[in-house]
PDB file of C-alpha atoms in Angstrom:
ATOM      1  CA  MET A1329    -101.340   4.575  75.212  1.00  0.00           C
ATOM      2  CA  PRO A1330     -99.176   7.441  76.458  1.00  0.00           C
ATOM      3  CA  ARG A1331     -96.891   9.487  74.202  1.00  0.00           C
ATOM      4  CA  LEU A1332     -93.615   9.765  76.113  1.00  0.00           C
ATOM      5  CA  PHE A1333     -90.384  11.703  75.929  1.00  0.00           C
ATOM      6  CA  THR A1334     -87.522  12.551  78.257  1.00  0.00           C
ATOM      7  CA  GLY A1335     -86.475  16.114  78.888  1.00  0.00           C
ATOM      8  CA  LEU A1336     -85.215  18.850  81.134  1.00  0.00           C
ATOM      9  CA  GLU A1337     -87.642  21.219  82.799  1.00  0.00           C
ATOM     10  CA  ILE A1338     -87.098  24.962  82.457  1.00  0.00           C
ATOM     11  CA  PRO A1339     -87.109  26.855  85.777  1.00  0.00           C
ATOM     12  CA  ALA A1340     -90.104  29.175  86.204  1.00  0.00           C
ATOM     13  CA  GLU A1341     -88.042  32.366  86.289  1.00  0.00           C
ATOM     14  CA  ILE A1342     -86.354  31.528  82.981  1.00  0.00           C
ATOM     15  CA  GLY A1343     -89.729  30.516  81.559  1.00  0.00           C
ATOM     16  CA  GLN A1344     -91.059  33.962  82.481  1.00  0.00           C
ATOM     17  CA  THR A1345     -88.132  35.618  80.683  1.00  0.00           C
ATOM     18  CA  LEU A1346     -88.750  33.496  77.588  1.00  0.00           C
ATOM     19  CA  SER A1347     -92.489  34.174  77.683  1.00  0.00           C
ATOM     20  CA  GLY A1348     -91.687  37.879  77.402  1.00  0.00           C
ATOM     21  CA  LEU A1349     -90.481  37.151  73.863  1.00  0.00           C
ATOM     22  CA  ARG A1350     -93.952  36.042  72.748  1.00  0.00           C
ATOM     23  CA  GLY A1351     -95.999  38.017  70.250  1.00  0.00           C
ATOM     24  CA  GLY A1352     -95.365  39.944  67.078  1.00  0.00           C
ATOM     25  CA  LEU A1353     -95.124  36.978  64.704  1.00  0.00           C
ATOM     26  CA  PRO A1354     -98.072  36.194  62.415  1.00  0.00           C
ATOM     27  CA  GLY A1355     -98.886  32.481  62.202  1.00  0.00           C
ATOM     28  CA  ALA A1356     -97.232  31.644  65.551  1.00  0.00           C
ATOM     29  CA  ARG A1357     -98.915  29.411  68.112  1.00  0.00           C
ATOM     30  CA  TRP A1358     -97.085  30.274  71.319  1.00  0.00           C
ATOM     31  CA  ILE A1359     -96.274  27.542  73.836  1.00  0.00           C
ATOM     32  CA  ASP A1360     -97.380  28.192  77.427  1.00  0.00           C
ATOM     33  CA  PRO A1361     -94.345  28.841  79.680  1.00  0.00           C
ATOM     34  CA  GLU A1362     -95.216  25.944  82.012  1.00  0.00           C
ATOM     35  CA  ASN A1363     -94.700  23.620  79.022  1.00  0.00           C
ATOM     36  CA  TYR A1364     -91.205  24.865  78.111  1.00  0.00           C
ATOM     37  CA  HIS A1365     -88.629  22.068  78.198  1.00  0.00           C
ATOM     38  CA  VAL A1366     -85.552  20.684  76.460  1.00  0.00           C
ATOM     39  CA  THR A1367     -86.430  17.371  74.795  1.00  0.00           C
ATOM     40  CA  LEU A1368     -83.679  14.814  75.312  1.00  0.00           C
ATOM     41  CA  ARG A1369     -85.274  11.804  73.600  1.00  0.00           C
ATOM     42  CA  PHE A1370     -88.680  11.499  71.966  1.00  0.00           C
ATOM     43  CA  ILE A1371     -90.001   8.015  72.697  1.00  0.00           C
ATOM     44  CA  GLY A1372     -93.453   8.070  71.112  1.00  0.00           C
ATOM     45  CA  ASP A1373     -96.709   6.228  71.704  1.00  0.00           C
ATOM     46  CA  ILE A1374     -95.935   3.371  74.079  1.00  0.00           C
ATOM     47  CA  ASP A1375     -98.121   0.750  75.759  1.00  0.00           C
ATOM     48  CA  GLY A1376     -98.184   0.498  79.544  1.00  0.00           C
ATOM     49  CA  VAL A1377     -95.790  -2.458  79.744  1.00  0.00           C
ATOM     50  CA  ALA A1378     -93.146  -0.708  77.643  1.00  0.00           C
ATOM     51  CA  ALA A1379     -93.695   2.553  79.577  1.00  0.00           C
ATOM     52  CA  ASN A1380     -92.988   0.739  82.859  1.00  0.00           C
ATOM     53  CA  GLU A1381     -89.883  -0.887  81.355  1.00  0.00           C
ATOM     54  CA  ILE A1382     -88.613   2.505  80.174  1.00  0.00           C
ATOM     55  CA  ALA A1383     -89.302   4.137  83.558  1.00  0.00           C
ATOM     56  CA  SER A1384     -87.377   1.410  85.389  1.00  0.00           C
ATOM     57  CA  LEU A1385     -84.499   1.607  82.890  1.00  0.00           C
ATOM     58  CA  LEU A1386     -84.109   5.371  83.384  1.00  0.00           C
ATOM     59  CA  VAL A1387     -83.447   4.863  87.107  1.00  0.00           C
ATOM     60  CA  ARG A1388     -80.069   3.366  86.156  1.00  0.00           C
ATOM     61  CA  ILE A1389     -78.726   6.613  84.712  1.00  0.00           C
ATOM     62  CA  ASN A1390     -76.069   7.924  87.062  1.00  0.00           C
ATOM     63  CA  ARG A1391     -74.845  11.401  86.139  1.00  0.00           C
ATOM     64  CA  LYS A1392     -73.906  14.618  87.901  1.00  0.00           C
ATOM     65  CA  PRO A1393     -75.970  17.831  87.766  1.00  0.00           C
ATOM     66  CA  PHE A1394     -74.767  20.230  85.080  1.00  0.00           C
ATOM     67  CA  GLU A1395     -75.318  23.757  83.865  1.00  0.00           C
ATOM     68  CA  VAL A1396     -77.620  24.459  80.931  1.00  0.00           C
ATOM     69  CA  ALA A1397     -77.265  27.752  79.053  1.00  0.00           C
ATOM     70  CA  LEU A1398     -79.961  29.268  76.836  1.00  0.00           C
ATOM     71  CA  GLN A1399     -78.544  31.719  74.351  1.00  0.00           C
ATOM     72  CA  GLY A1400     -80.482  33.542  71.642  1.00  0.00           C
ATOM     73  CA  LEU A1401     -83.394  32.613  69.396  1.00  0.00           C
ATOM     74  CA  SER A1402     -83.493  30.877  66.042  1.00  0.00           C
ATOM     75  CA  SER A1403     -85.976  29.031  63.883  1.00  0.00           C
ATOM     76  CA  PHE A1404     -86.302  25.482  62.592  1.00  0.00           C
ATOM     77  CA  GLY A1405     -87.541  24.543  59.171  1.00  0.00           C
ATOM     78  CA  GLY A1406     -85.336  26.444  56.725  1.00  0.00           C
ATOM     79  CA  LYS A1407     -87.356  27.941  53.872  1.00  0.00           C
ATOM     80  CA  LYS A1408     -90.617  26.834  55.492  1.00  0.00           C
ATOM     81  CA  PRO A1409     -90.127  27.819  59.133  1.00  0.00           C
ATOM     82  CA  ARG A1410     -92.018  25.564  61.532  1.00  0.00           C
ATOM     83  CA  ALA A1411     -90.810  26.695  64.972  1.00  0.00           C
ATOM     84  CA  VAL A1412     -89.162  29.528  66.874  1.00  0.00           C
ATOM     85  CA  VAL A1413     -86.785  28.204  69.524  1.00  0.00           C
ATOM     86  CA  ALA A1414     -84.457  29.367  72.266  1.00  0.00           C
ATOM     87  CA  SER A1415     -81.096  27.809  71.527  1.00  0.00           C
ATOM     88  CA  VAL A1416     -79.395  25.692  74.193  1.00  0.00           C
ATOM     89  CA  VAL A1417     -75.603  25.641  74.247  1.00  0.00           C
ATOM     90  CA  PRO A1418     -74.644  21.977  73.586  1.00  0.00           C
ATOM     91  CA  SER A1419     -72.415  21.228  76.590  1.00  0.00           C
ATOM     92  CA  ARG A1420     -70.579  17.929  77.021  1.00  0.00           C
ATOM     93  CA  PRO A1421     -72.719  16.707  79.987  1.00  0.00           C
ATOM     94  CA  LEU A1422     -75.918  17.491  78.062  1.00  0.00           C
ATOM     95  CA  ILE A1423     -74.731  15.664  74.934  1.00  0.00           C
ATOM     96  CA  GLU A1424     -73.554  12.672  76.992  1.00  0.00           C
ATOM     97  CA  LEU A1425     -76.885  12.404  78.849  1.00  0.00           C
ATOM     98  CA  GLN A1426     -78.807  12.544  75.578  1.00  0.00           C
ATOM     99  CA  ALA A1427     -76.520   9.916  74.018  1.00  0.00           C
ATOM    100  CA  GLU A1428     -77.014   7.579  76.987  1.00  0.00           C
ATOM    101  CA  LEU A1429     -80.790   7.973  76.711  1.00  0.00           C
ATOM    102  CA  GLU A1430     -80.554   7.219  72.991  1.00  0.00           C
ATOM    103  CA  ARG A1431     -78.551   4.029  73.640  1.00  0.00           C
ATOM    104  CA  LEU A1432     -81.010   2.840  76.295  1.00  0.00           C
ATOM    105  CA  MET A1433     -84.016   3.421  74.030  1.00  0.00           C
ATOM    106  CA  GLN A1434     -82.376   1.523  71.183  1.00  0.00           C
ATOM    107  CA  ARG A1435     -81.444  -1.297  73.564  1.00  0.00           C
ATOM    108  CA  ILE A1436     -85.125  -1.902  74.322  1.00  0.00           C
ATOM    109  CA  GLY A1437     -85.944  -1.939  70.617  1.00  0.00           C
ATOM    110  CA  LEU A1438     -86.904   1.621  69.696  1.00  0.00           C
ATOM    111  CA  ASP A1439     -85.708   2.930  66.347  1.00  0.00           C
ATOM    112  CA  PRO A1440     -82.813   5.391  66.464  1.00  0.00           C
ATOM    113  CA  GLU A1441     -83.818   9.042  66.653  1.00  0.00           C
ATOM    114  CA  GLY A1442     -84.117  10.289  63.085  1.00  0.00           C
ATOM    115  CA  ARG A1443     -82.668  13.765  63.610  1.00  0.00           C
ATOM    116  CA  LYS A1444     -79.371  15.013  64.984  1.00  0.00           C
ATOM    117  CA  PHE A1445     -79.777  16.238  68.572  1.00  0.00           C
ATOM    118  CA  THR A1446     -80.060  20.037  68.536  1.00  0.00           C
ATOM    119  CA  PRO A1447     -80.900  21.135  72.081  1.00  0.00           C
ATOM    120  CA  HIS A1448     -83.531  23.877  72.203  1.00  0.00           C
ATOM    121  CA  VAL A1449     -86.672  25.116  73.891  1.00  0.00           C
ATOM    122  CA  THR A1450     -89.617  25.488  71.505  1.00  0.00           C
ATOM    123  CA  LEU A1451     -91.336  28.830  72.079  1.00  0.00           C
ATOM    124  CA  ALA A1452     -93.769  28.772  69.154  1.00  0.00           C
ATOM    125  CA  ARG A1453     -94.967  26.425  66.452  1.00  0.00           C
ATOM    126  CA  LEU A1454     -95.453  28.162  63.132  1.00  0.00           C
ATOM    127  CA  ARG A1455     -98.184  27.776  60.578  1.00  0.00           C
ATOM    128  CA  ASP A1456     -97.965  29.788  57.369  1.00  0.00           C
ATOM    129  CA  ALA A1457     -95.313  32.126  58.759  1.00  0.00           C
ATOM    130  CA  SER A1458     -93.211  33.628  55.994  1.00  0.00           C
ATOM    131  CA  ASN A1459     -89.424  33.599  56.024  1.00  0.00           C
ATOM    132  CA  GLN A1460     -89.527  37.391  56.092  1.00  0.00           C
ATOM    133  CA  ASP A1461     -91.858  37.512  59.105  1.00  0.00           C
ATOM    134  CA  VAL A1462     -89.613  35.090  60.995  1.00  0.00           C
ATOM    135  CA  ALA A1463     -86.454  37.019  60.024  1.00  0.00           C
ATOM    136  CA  ASP A1464     -88.062  40.284  61.139  1.00  0.00           C
ATOM    137  CA  TYR A1465     -89.156  38.744  64.443  1.00  0.00           C
ATOM    138  CA  LEU A1466     -85.688  37.293  65.106  1.00  0.00           C
ATOM    139  CA  SER A1467     -83.981  40.597  64.261  1.00  0.00           C
ATOM    140  CA  VAL A1468     -86.102  42.377  66.895  1.00  0.00           C
ATOM    141  CA  ARG A1469     -86.379  39.698  69.609  1.00  0.00           C
ATOM    142  CA  GLY A1470     -83.647  37.182  68.771  1.00  0.00           C
ATOM    143  CA  TYR A1471     -81.135  38.399  71.314  1.00  0.00           C
ATOM    144  CA  PHE A1472     -81.577  38.046  75.038  1.00  0.00           C
ATOM    145  CA  PRO A1473     -78.938  37.787  77.762  1.00  0.00           C
ATOM    146  CA  THR A1474     -77.763  34.214  78.272  1.00  0.00           C
ATOM    147  CA  LYS A1475     -79.793  32.408  80.930  1.00  0.00           C
ATOM    148  CA  VAL A1476     -78.122  29.588  82.879  1.00  0.00           C
ATOM    149  CA  PHE A1477     -79.618  27.026  85.229  1.00  0.00           C
ATOM    150  CA  THR A1478     -78.449  23.805  86.857  1.00  0.00           C
ATOM    151  CA  ALA A1479     -80.143  20.633  85.660  1.00  0.00           C
ATOM    152  CA  SER A1480     -80.433  18.536  88.805  1.00  0.00           C
ATOM    153  CA  ARG A1481     -82.830  16.015  87.271  1.00  0.00           C
ATOM    154  CA  PHE A1482     -84.356  14.900  84.011  1.00  0.00           C
ATOM    155  CA  VAL A1483     -87.939  13.798  83.653  1.00  0.00           C
ATOM    156  CA  LEU A1484     -90.162  11.410  81.766  1.00  0.00           C
ATOM    157  CA  PHE A1485     -92.963  13.483  80.250  1.00  0.00           C
ATOM    158  CA  SER A1486     -96.227  12.355  78.715  1.00  0.00           C
ATOM    159  CA  SER A1487     -98.395  14.284  76.303  1.00  0.00           C
ATOM    160  CA  ARG A1488    -101.534  13.784  74.327  1.00  0.00           C
ATOM    161  CA  ALA A1489    -100.892  12.749  70.741  1.00  0.00           C
ATOM    162  CA  SER A1490    -103.401  15.208  69.329  1.00  0.00           C
ATOM    163  CA  THR A1491    -101.826  18.372  70.691  1.00  0.00           C
ATOM    164  CA  GLY A1492     -98.453  19.989  70.110  1.00  0.00           C
ATOM    165  CA  GLY A1493     -97.064  22.232  72.792  1.00  0.00           C
ATOM    166  CA  GLY A1494     -98.644  20.657  75.843  1.00  0.00           C
ATOM    167  CA  PRO A1495     -99.990  20.170  78.277  1.00  0.00           C
ATOM    168  CA  TYR A1496     -97.132  17.948  79.356  1.00  0.00           C
ATOM    169  CA  VAL A1497     -97.272  15.817  82.487  1.00  0.00           C
ATOM    170  CA  VAL A1498     -94.221  14.762  84.498  1.00  0.00           C
ATOM    171  CA  GLU A1499     -94.675  11.006  84.877  1.00  0.00           C
ATOM    172  CA  ASP A1500     -91.448  10.441  86.776  1.00  0.00           C
ATOM    173  CA  SER A1501     -88.216  12.271  87.583  1.00  0.00           C
ATOM    174  CA  TYR A1502     -84.634  11.051  87.831  1.00  0.00           C
ATOM    175  CA  ALA A1503     -82.093  12.861  89.981  1.00  0.00           C
ATOM    176  CA  LEU A1504     -78.719  13.781  88.564  1.00  0.00           C
ATOM    177  CA  SER A1505     -76.548  13.192  91.601  1.00  0.00           C
ATOM    178  CA  ALA A1506     -73.659  10.873  90.757  1.00  0.00           C
TER     179      ALA A1506
END
C-alpha cells in the first residue's frame, strides 16, 4: 500500500543552495537535497485502486505555471521544535492549486487536511533539539537571498511509511499549462 502525497519539486540548483544551509544544529536529521519538495496535499496510505482513482482525478487539474519564491528559514513545533524549513511565499496560484487538490481529495472520501496549509520545504527533522539551539541556528543561517522558480508541473509522490525525509518517488506528473 503506497503512502502518497502531491507536491512541487525543487529545482536542483535551488536544492544545492538549500543544502548549503545544513549542519550546525544538534539533533537535526538533514533531508537529502534530492528529496526537497513543497507538499501540496498529504494523501496517506492508499490501496492500489484508490491510488489509480487519485492519479486519474489529478489529470483534470487545469492551471497555469506560476512562480514559487523561497524566502528565509523558520522552524515548526513551537516550544518543542520538530523541523527546520525554508519558507515558501504563499502566492495566490499556489494557494488555489492546493485548495483544488484538497477539494478533489475530499470528493473521493478522504478526510480534510488537519492543518492549515503553510507552504515550506523541510530541510531537517529535529529530535531533542532545544529552542535555544534552533534559535541560534536560525540567527546564523536563517537568511538567504530569495530563490524563485517556475512551477510548470506538480507531482504525485510516494514514500515508504517507515521513513521520514525520503526517498520519495515521482509516481506521476501533471503539467501546469492551462
